[in-house]
Amino acid sequence: MGEITNVMEYQAIAKQKLPKMAYDYYASGAEDEWTLKENREAFSRILFRPRILIDVSKIDMTTSVLGFKISMPIMVAPTAFQKMAHPDGEYATARAASAAGTIMTLSSWATSSVEEVASTGPGIRFFQLYVYKDRKVVEQLVRRAERAGFKAIALTVDTPRLGRREADIKNRFVLPPHLTLKNFEGLDLGKMDQANDSGLASYVAGQIDRTLSWKDVKWLQSITSLPILVKGVVTAEDARLAVHSGAAGIIVSNHGARQLDYVPATISALEEVVTAAQGRIPVYLDGGVRRGTDVFKALALGASGIFVGRPVVFALAAEGEAGIRNVLRMLREEFELTMALSGCTTLADISRSHILTDGDRLRPTPRL
């Protein structure tokens, strides 16, 4: 294996190393996978308008998210079943994110529990949540995350039903028998209680509440004081409703293109959502980020930060914790270089005028 020079190179290594069923679970998108490709390709249609002859000898990438100071606006998205990629699973991810001085979001379908992740040492961690038909289960998960010192809830709202991922259907995907959904162990699962662990994953997926609505966001606020990020917003209409609901922030996400195919790339939906939020709550972007240039483009369109998912899992499969550290390092260094070459020394310097989108090119008059 030659020296890894960019984040994308880990995917090929992961494909070689992982069983087909595991790799396909991580890599695939919904149905035709149009949005999966578009999440990447949409970034390539945004061009830079760099400013020159600016002193860029000192660059500050620090920012704060919900009041928590982090080293860079690059955070770790929630991804399920990480021990399927590497025996260290979420432990490795937690340590790598902490070492990079950034936030990790733990999937509620993790193969390590909130307590196990907390035991890796200090770090700012968010907990991703699905709402289940049995609200007592939801409440127990939230309490568990609170007690383990997690700082926010990322509520996934684009999954009343699971998207149709054809690779998983062909492979008859099941969680390997030695793994389990650790956050559900020791909970009073009531009607959800199933003896068979490998069956638990598909069973729990079937327990996601299809009646989930904005009133449930209010309910969640009533049972926890943790800030709630609404993850899965792609329209101005829902951005306004999220603000109205009292959400602490929005994550523009299409679930890594795993839910509804033919939704726009998140980078294409971002500006609409940012405009609708009117600066009242921060907006973050999730999906398709593979380069420091992508991070810059998202911030130029108004994002307060980005989350990266698949690259973390592929690097984990390839090299464990060291792989994830390397992904976060490469993204950080590329982003710093992009800032310097664009003439920006702080995140506040990054503006809409630093980029040119397809829409801008269609406008007859130049933007001054």
Short mmCIF file of C-alpha atoms in Angstrom, two decimals:
data_model
loop_
_atom_site.label_atom_id
_atom_site.label_comp_id
_atom_site.label_asym_id
_atom_site.label_seq_id
_atom_site.Cartn_x
_atom_site.Cartn_y
_atom_site.Cartn_z
CA MET A 1 0.00 0.00 0.00
CA GLY A 2 1.58 3.28 -1.15
CA GLU A 3 1.18 6.45 0.85
CA ILE A 4 -2.44 7.55 1.15
CA THR A 5 -2.70 11.06 -0.27
CA ASN A 6 -6.44 11.68 -0.11
CA VAL A 7 -9.58 10.53 1.68
CA MET A 8 -11.07 8.73 -1.36
CA GLU A 9 -8.21 6.21 -1.50
CA TYR A 10 -9.44 4.47 1.65
CA GLN A 11 -12.60 3.27 -0.10
CA ALA A 12 -10.73 0.91 -2.45
CA ILE A 13 -8.73 -0.50 0.47
CA ALA A 14 -11.93 -1.02 2.48
CA LYS A 15 -13.48 -2.82 -0.49
CA GLN A 16 -10.54 -5.23 -0.61
CA LYS A 17 -10.50 -5.84 3.14
CA LEU A 18 -14.20 -6.16 4.00
CA PRO A 19 -16.62 -8.98 3.27
CA LYS A 20 -18.88 -8.00 0.37
CA MET A 21 -21.98 -7.76 2.58
CA ALA A 22 -20.29 -5.32 4.97
CA TYR A 23 -18.69 -3.16 2.26
CA ASP A 24 -21.93 -2.96 0.28
CA TYR A 25 -23.86 -1.94 3.41
CA TYR A 26 -21.54 1.03 3.95
CA ALA A 27 -21.04 2.00 0.31
CA SER A 28 -24.46 1.69 -1.25
CA GLY A 29 -27.26 4.21 -1.70
CA ALA A 30 -30.96 3.95 -2.45
CA GLU A 31 -32.31 2.46 -5.67
CA ASP A 32 -30.57 3.93 -8.78
CA GLU A 33 -27.97 5.65 -6.57
CA TRP A 34 -28.42 8.87 -8.57
CA THR A 35 -28.27 10.99 -5.41
CA LEU A 36 -25.26 8.98 -4.18
CA LYS A 37 -23.29 10.09 -7.26
CA GLU A 38 -24.81 13.58 -7.24
CA ASN A 39 -23.75 14.18 -3.60
CA ARG A 40 -20.19 14.14 -4.95
CA GLU A 41 -20.67 15.57 -8.42
CA ALA A 42 -22.56 18.67 -7.26
CA PHE A 43 -19.44 19.82 -5.40
CA SER A 44 -17.45 19.67 -8.65
CA ARG A 45 -19.77 22.20 -10.28
CA ILE A 46 -18.96 24.88 -7.70
CA LEU A 47 -15.92 26.96 -8.62
CA PHE A 48 -13.71 29.31 -6.61
CA ARG A 49 -13.21 33.08 -6.84
CA PRO A 50 -9.96 33.32 -4.85
CA ARG A 51 -8.74 36.65 -3.48
CA ILE A 52 -5.02 37.36 -3.73
CA LEU A 53 -2.31 39.37 -1.98
CA ILE A 54 -3.77 38.82 1.48
CA ASP A 55 -1.51 37.91 4.42
CA VAL A 56 -2.34 34.23 5.03
CA SER A 57 0.66 33.44 7.25
CA LYS A 58 -1.69 32.66 10.17
CA ILE A 59 -4.88 30.71 9.64
CA ASP A 60 -7.46 30.04 12.34
CA MET A 61 -9.92 27.21 11.64
CA THR A 62 -11.40 27.01 15.14
CA THR A 63 -15.12 27.35 15.64
CA SER A 64 -17.80 26.51 18.15
CA VAL A 65 -20.79 24.22 17.71
CA LEU A 66 -23.68 24.67 20.15
CA GLY A 67 -21.20 26.48 22.40
CA PHE A 68 -18.53 23.76 22.25
CA LYS A 69 -15.18 24.90 20.90
CA ILE A 70 -13.66 22.63 18.26
CA SER A 71 -10.44 22.78 16.25
CA MET A 72 -12.07 22.87 12.80
CA PRO A 73 -15.58 22.87 11.25
CA ILE A 74 -15.18 19.18 10.29
CA MET A 75 -17.07 16.68 12.47
CA VAL A 76 -17.84 12.96 12.45
CA ALA A 77 -21.32 11.92 11.25
CA PRO A 78 -23.18 8.99 12.81
CA THR A 79 -22.64 5.67 11.02
CA ALA A 80 -24.06 2.36 12.19
CA PHE A 81 -22.35 -0.96 12.97
CA GLN A 82 -18.73 0.25 13.06
CA LYS A 83 -17.38 -2.99 14.53
CA MET A 84 -18.41 -4.60 11.25
CA ALA A 85 -15.61 -2.49 9.70
CA HIS A 86 -12.96 -3.07 12.40
CA PRO A 87 -12.88 -4.78 15.82
CA ASP A 88 -12.22 -1.42 17.56
CA GLY A 89 -15.32 0.07 15.93
CA GLU A 90 -16.72 3.16 17.64
CA TYR A 91 -13.89 3.14 20.23
CA ALA A 92 -11.41 3.99 17.46
CA THR A 93 -13.69 6.68 16.03
CA ALA A 94 -14.17 8.30 19.44
CA ARG A 95 -10.42 8.39 20.13
CA ALA A 96 -9.59 9.75 16.65
CA ALA A 97 -12.23 12.50 16.82
CA SER A 98 -11.09 13.50 20.29
CA ALA A 99 -7.44 13.60 19.21
CA ALA A 100 -8.43 15.87 16.30
CA GLY A 101 -10.27 18.18 18.70
CA THR A 102 -13.62 17.66 17.03
CA ILE A 103 -17.08 16.20 17.64
CA MET A 104 -18.14 12.60 17.11
CA THR A 105 -21.79 11.69 16.59
CA LEU A 106 -22.57 8.17 17.79
CA SER A 107 -25.23 6.23 15.94
CA SER A 108 -27.96 4.78 18.12
CA TRP A 109 -27.35 1.63 16.06
CA ALA A 110 -23.75 1.51 17.21
CA THR A 111 -21.97 -1.75 18.04
CA SER A 112 -20.52 0.01 21.12
CA SER A 113 -22.63 1.62 23.85
CA VAL A 114 -22.65 5.28 24.90
CA GLU A 115 -20.90 4.22 28.12
CA GLU A 116 -18.18 2.35 26.22
CA VAL A 117 -17.59 5.35 23.96
CA ALA A 118 -17.49 7.68 26.98
CA SER A 119 -14.91 5.36 28.60
CA THR A 120 -12.38 6.12 25.82
CA GLY A 121 -11.66 9.45 27.52
CA PRO A 122 -12.66 13.09 27.16
CA GLY A 123 -14.33 14.39 24.01
CA ILE A 124 -17.40 16.23 22.79
CA ARG A 125 -19.95 13.69 21.59
CA PHE A 126 -23.45 13.90 20.15
CA PHE A 127 -25.98 11.05 20.06
CA GLN A 128 -27.97 10.24 16.91
CA LEU A 129 -31.52 9.14 17.64
CA TYR A 130 -34.35 7.40 15.83
CA VAL A 131 -37.79 7.64 17.40
CA TYR A 132 -39.39 4.25 18.00
CA LYS A 133 -43.05 3.31 18.35
CA ASP A 134 -42.40 2.57 22.03
CA ARG A 135 -41.55 6.02 23.45
CA LYS A 136 -40.29 4.43 26.69
CA VAL A 137 -37.41 2.95 24.68
CA VAL A 138 -36.62 6.39 23.23
CA GLU A 139 -36.65 7.93 26.69
CA GLN A 140 -34.29 5.26 28.03
CA LEU A 141 -31.85 5.83 25.13
CA VAL A 142 -31.87 9.60 25.74
CA ARG A 143 -31.31 9.16 29.49
CA ARG A 144 -28.46 6.78 28.78
CA ALA A 145 -26.78 9.28 26.45
CA GLU A 146 -27.26 12.10 28.99
CA ARG A 147 -25.71 10.07 31.79
CA ALA A 148 -22.75 9.15 29.58
CA GLY A 149 -22.03 12.86 29.07
CA PHE A 150 -23.24 13.27 25.51
CA LYS A 151 -23.89 16.93 24.70
CA ALA A 152 -26.63 16.96 22.03
CA ILE A 153 -29.17 14.81 20.22
CA ALA A 154 -29.07 14.54 16.42
CA LEU A 155 -32.63 13.53 15.63
CA THR A 156 -32.86 11.72 12.29
CA VAL A 157 -36.08 12.85 10.61
CA ASP A 158 -35.77 11.48 7.06
CA THR A 159 -36.42 7.85 7.97
CA PRO A 160 -40.09 7.07 8.71
CA ARG A 161 -39.23 3.95 6.72
CA LEU A 162 -35.85 2.63 5.61
CA GLY A 163 -34.84 3.43 2.03
CA ARG A 164 -34.50 0.65 -0.54
CA ARG A 165 -30.85 -0.29 -0.77
CA GLU A 166 -30.72 -3.00 -3.39
CA ALA A 167 -27.25 -4.27 -2.52
CA ASP A 168 -28.50 -5.13 0.98
CA ILE A 169 -31.52 -6.91 -0.48
CA LYS A 170 -29.30 -8.96 -2.84
CA ASN A 171 -26.83 -9.76 -0.04
CA ARG A 172 -29.64 -10.53 2.44
CA PHE A 173 -27.88 -8.19 4.86
CA VAL A 174 -27.80 -9.18 8.53
CA LEU A 175 -25.57 -7.94 11.31
CA PRO A 176 -22.77 -10.52 11.83
CA PRO A 177 -23.70 -12.83 14.74
CA HIS A 178 -20.85 -11.67 17.05
CA LEU A 179 -22.11 -8.06 16.94
CA THR A 180 -25.07 -6.44 18.66
CA LEU A 181 -26.81 -3.08 19.01
CA LYS A 182 -25.10 -2.20 22.28
CA ASN A 183 -27.30 0.78 23.17
CA PHE A 184 -30.34 -1.49 23.33
CA GLU A 185 -28.71 -3.97 25.74
CA GLY A 186 -30.00 -3.68 29.27
CA LEU A 187 -32.97 -1.54 28.23
CA ASP A 188 -36.51 -2.47 29.05
CA LEU A 189 -37.52 -3.09 25.45
CA GLY A 190 -41.12 -3.98 26.27
CA LYS A 191 -42.73 -5.22 23.07
CA MET A 192 -39.41 -4.70 21.25
CA ASP A 193 -37.67 -7.43 23.25
CA GLN A 194 -36.30 -10.06 20.87
CA ALA A 195 -34.05 -12.88 22.05
CA ASN A 196 -32.07 -13.20 18.83
CA ASP A 197 -29.30 -10.57 18.64
CA SER A 198 -28.61 -10.72 14.91
CA GLY A 199 -32.36 -10.43 14.35
CA LEU A 200 -32.46 -7.40 16.65
CA ALA A 201 -31.01 -5.05 14.03
CA SER A 202 -33.74 -5.72 11.47
CA TYR A 203 -36.37 -5.82 14.22
CA VAL A 204 -35.30 -2.46 15.66
CA ALA A 205 -35.34 -0.97 12.13
CA GLY A 206 -38.94 -2.14 11.84
CA GLN A 207 -39.81 -0.37 15.10
CA ILE A 208 -39.05 3.14 13.77
CA ASP A 209 -42.20 5.22 14.23
CA ARG A 210 -43.86 6.15 10.94
CA THR A 211 -46.13 8.63 12.73
CA LEU A 212 -43.14 10.83 13.69
CA SER A 213 -44.04 14.51 13.26
CA TRP A 214 -43.06 17.98 14.49
CA LYS A 215 -45.06 17.45 17.69
CA ASP A 216 -42.60 14.69 18.58
CA VAL A 217 -39.73 17.19 18.38
CA LYS A 218 -41.62 19.13 21.07
CA TRP A 219 -42.08 15.91 23.05
CA LEU A 220 -38.34 15.21 22.85
CA GLN A 221 -37.63 18.72 24.17
CA SER A 222 -39.96 18.00 27.08
CA ILE A 223 -37.97 14.94 28.18
CA THR A 224 -34.42 16.29 27.76
CA SER A 225 -32.56 19.54 28.21
CA LEU A 226 -29.99 18.52 25.59
CA PRO A 227 -30.03 20.66 22.42
CA ILE A 228 -31.68 18.94 19.46
CA LEU A 229 -30.26 19.04 15.95
CA VAL A 230 -32.81 18.10 13.28
CA LYS A 231 -30.96 15.87 10.80
CA GLY A 232 -32.47 15.35 7.36
CA VAL A 233 -33.78 18.77 6.30
CA VAL A 234 -33.42 19.57 2.57
CA THR A 235 -36.07 22.27 1.94
CA ALA A 236 -36.74 25.87 2.97
CA GLU A 237 -40.23 24.88 4.19
CA ASP A 238 -38.84 22.35 6.67
CA ALA A 239 -36.03 24.70 7.68
CA ARG A 240 -38.64 27.27 8.78
CA LEU A 241 -40.56 24.57 10.67
CA ALA A 242 -37.35 23.43 12.36
CA VAL A 243 -36.67 26.98 13.56
CA HIS A 244 -40.27 27.25 14.75
CA SER A 245 -40.04 23.92 16.60
CA GLY A 246 -37.20 25.21 18.79
CA ALA A 247 -34.49 23.03 17.26
CA ALA A 248 -30.96 24.11 18.24
CA GLY A 249 -29.71 23.55 14.71
CA ILE A 250 -30.31 21.89 11.36
CA ILE A 251 -28.25 19.24 9.61
CA VAL A 252 -28.87 19.34 5.86
CA SER A 253 -28.70 15.64 5.05
CA ASN A 254 -30.14 13.10 2.63
CA HIS A 255 -28.91 10.22 4.80
CA GLY A 256 -25.87 9.64 2.61
CA ALA A 257 -28.27 9.13 -0.34
CA ARG A 258 -29.64 6.02 1.36
CA GLN A 259 -33.28 7.08 1.73
CA LEU A 260 -35.14 8.84 -1.12
CA ASP A 261 -33.27 8.69 -4.42
CA TYR A 262 -33.43 11.76 -6.71
CA VAL A 263 -33.38 14.27 -3.90
CA PRO A 264 -30.78 16.97 -4.64
CA ALA A 265 -27.24 16.73 -3.37
CA THR A 266 -27.00 18.27 0.09
CA ILE A 267 -24.59 20.96 -1.19
CA SER A 268 -27.31 21.92 -3.75
CA ALA A 269 -30.02 22.12 -1.06
CA LEU A 270 -27.82 23.97 1.45
CA GLU A 271 -28.27 27.58 0.37
CA GLU A 272 -32.08 27.29 0.31
CA VAL A 273 -32.07 25.96 3.89
CA VAL A 274 -29.57 28.57 5.12
CA THR A 275 -31.64 31.40 3.62
CA ALA A 276 -34.82 30.09 5.25
CA ALA A 277 -33.15 29.71 8.67
CA GLN A 278 -32.32 33.47 8.51
CA GLY A 279 -29.37 33.06 10.87
CA ARG A 280 -31.66 32.12 13.75
CA ILE A 281 -30.10 28.68 14.17
CA PRO A 282 -26.91 27.19 12.72
CA VAL A 283 -27.09 24.97 9.64
CA TYR A 284 -24.64 22.10 9.11
CA LEU A 285 -24.03 19.95 6.03
CA ASP A 286 -23.74 16.17 5.85
CA GLY A 287 -23.10 14.16 2.71
CA GLY A 288 -20.52 13.95 -0.06
CA VAL A 289 -17.63 15.75 1.62
CA ARG A 290 -14.32 14.17 0.54
CA ARG A 291 -12.00 17.19 0.17
CA GLY A 292 -11.01 20.32 2.06
CA THR A 293 -12.31 22.23 -0.96
CA ASP A 294 -15.76 20.71 -0.27
CA VAL A 295 -15.64 22.01 3.31
CA PHE A 296 -14.83 25.52 2.07
CA LYS A 297 -17.67 25.41 -0.49
CA ALA A 298 -20.17 24.39 2.21
CA LEU A 299 -19.06 27.22 4.49
CA ALA A 300 -19.19 29.72 1.62
CA LEU A 301 -22.83 28.70 1.08
CA GLY A 302 -23.61 29.39 4.72
CA ALA A 303 -22.96 26.15 6.59
CA SER A 304 -21.50 26.49 10.09
CA GLY A 305 -19.71 23.16 9.73
CA ILE A 306 -19.83 19.78 8.02
CA PHE A 307 -20.13 16.13 9.02
CA VAL A 308 -18.24 13.33 7.30
CA GLY A 309 -19.53 9.74 7.38
CA ARG A 310 -18.42 7.10 4.87
CA PRO A 311 -14.75 8.21 4.73
CA VAL A 312 -14.52 7.52 8.47
CA VAL A 313 -15.90 4.00 8.09
CA PHE A 314 -13.70 3.17 5.08
CA ALA A 315 -10.58 4.47 6.86
CA LEU A 316 -11.58 2.50 9.96
CA ALA A 317 -11.83 -0.68 7.86
CA ALA A 318 -8.46 0.02 6.24
CA GLU A 319 -6.33 1.15 9.18
CA GLY A 320 -8.42 1.36 12.36
CA GLU A 321 -7.98 4.44 14.52
CA ALA A 322 -4.89 5.56 12.59
CA GLY A 323 -6.95 5.64 9.40
CA ILE A 324 -9.60 7.92 10.91
CA ARG A 325 -6.93 10.20 12.38
CA ASN A 326 -5.42 10.41 8.90
CA VAL A 327 -8.79 11.24 7.26
CA LEU A 328 -9.39 14.07 9.74
CA ARG A 329 -5.81 15.30 9.30
CA MET A 330 -6.00 15.29 5.48
CA LEU A 331 -9.34 17.11 5.43
CA ARG A 332 -8.00 19.65 7.91
CA GLU A 333 -4.81 20.29 5.91
CA GLU A 334 -6.66 20.52 2.59
CA PHE A 335 -9.20 22.93 4.10
CA GLU A 336 -6.43 25.08 5.58
CA LEU A 337 -4.70 25.21 2.17
CA THR A 338 -7.99 26.11 0.43
CA MET A 339 -8.49 28.95 2.92
CA ALA A 340 -4.97 30.26 2.31
CA LEU A 341 -5.26 30.08 -1.49
CA SER A 342 -8.67 31.80 -1.34
CA GLY A 343 -7.34 34.62 0.84
CA CYS A 344 -9.20 33.69 4.05
CA THR A 345 -7.54 33.61 7.48
CA THR A 346 -10.60 32.88 9.66
CA LEU A 347 -13.90 31.11 9.03
CA ALA A 348 -15.64 34.51 9.21
CA ASP A 349 -13.65 35.56 6.11
CA ILE A 350 -15.22 32.81 4.00
CA SER A 351 -18.05 34.45 2.07
CA ARG A 352 -20.54 33.74 -0.70
CA SER A 353 -18.40 35.86 -3.03
CA HIS A 354 -15.58 33.29 -2.79
CA ILE A 355 -17.52 30.80 -4.94
CA LEU A 356 -19.43 30.56 -8.20
CA THR A 357 -22.34 28.10 -8.52
CA ASP A 358 -24.26 26.92 -11.58
CA GLY A 359 -27.00 29.38 -10.65
CA ASP A 360 -24.55 32.28 -10.55
CA ARG A 361 -23.26 31.45 -14.02
CA LEU A 362 -26.82 31.62 -15.41
CA ARG A 363 -27.28 35.17 -14.12
CA PRO A 364 -26.65 37.77 -16.85
CA THR A 365 -24.90 40.36 -14.68
CA PRO A 366 -21.67 39.76 -12.74
CA ARG A 367 -21.98 39.87 -8.94
CA LEU A 368 -19.72 42.60 -7.59
#
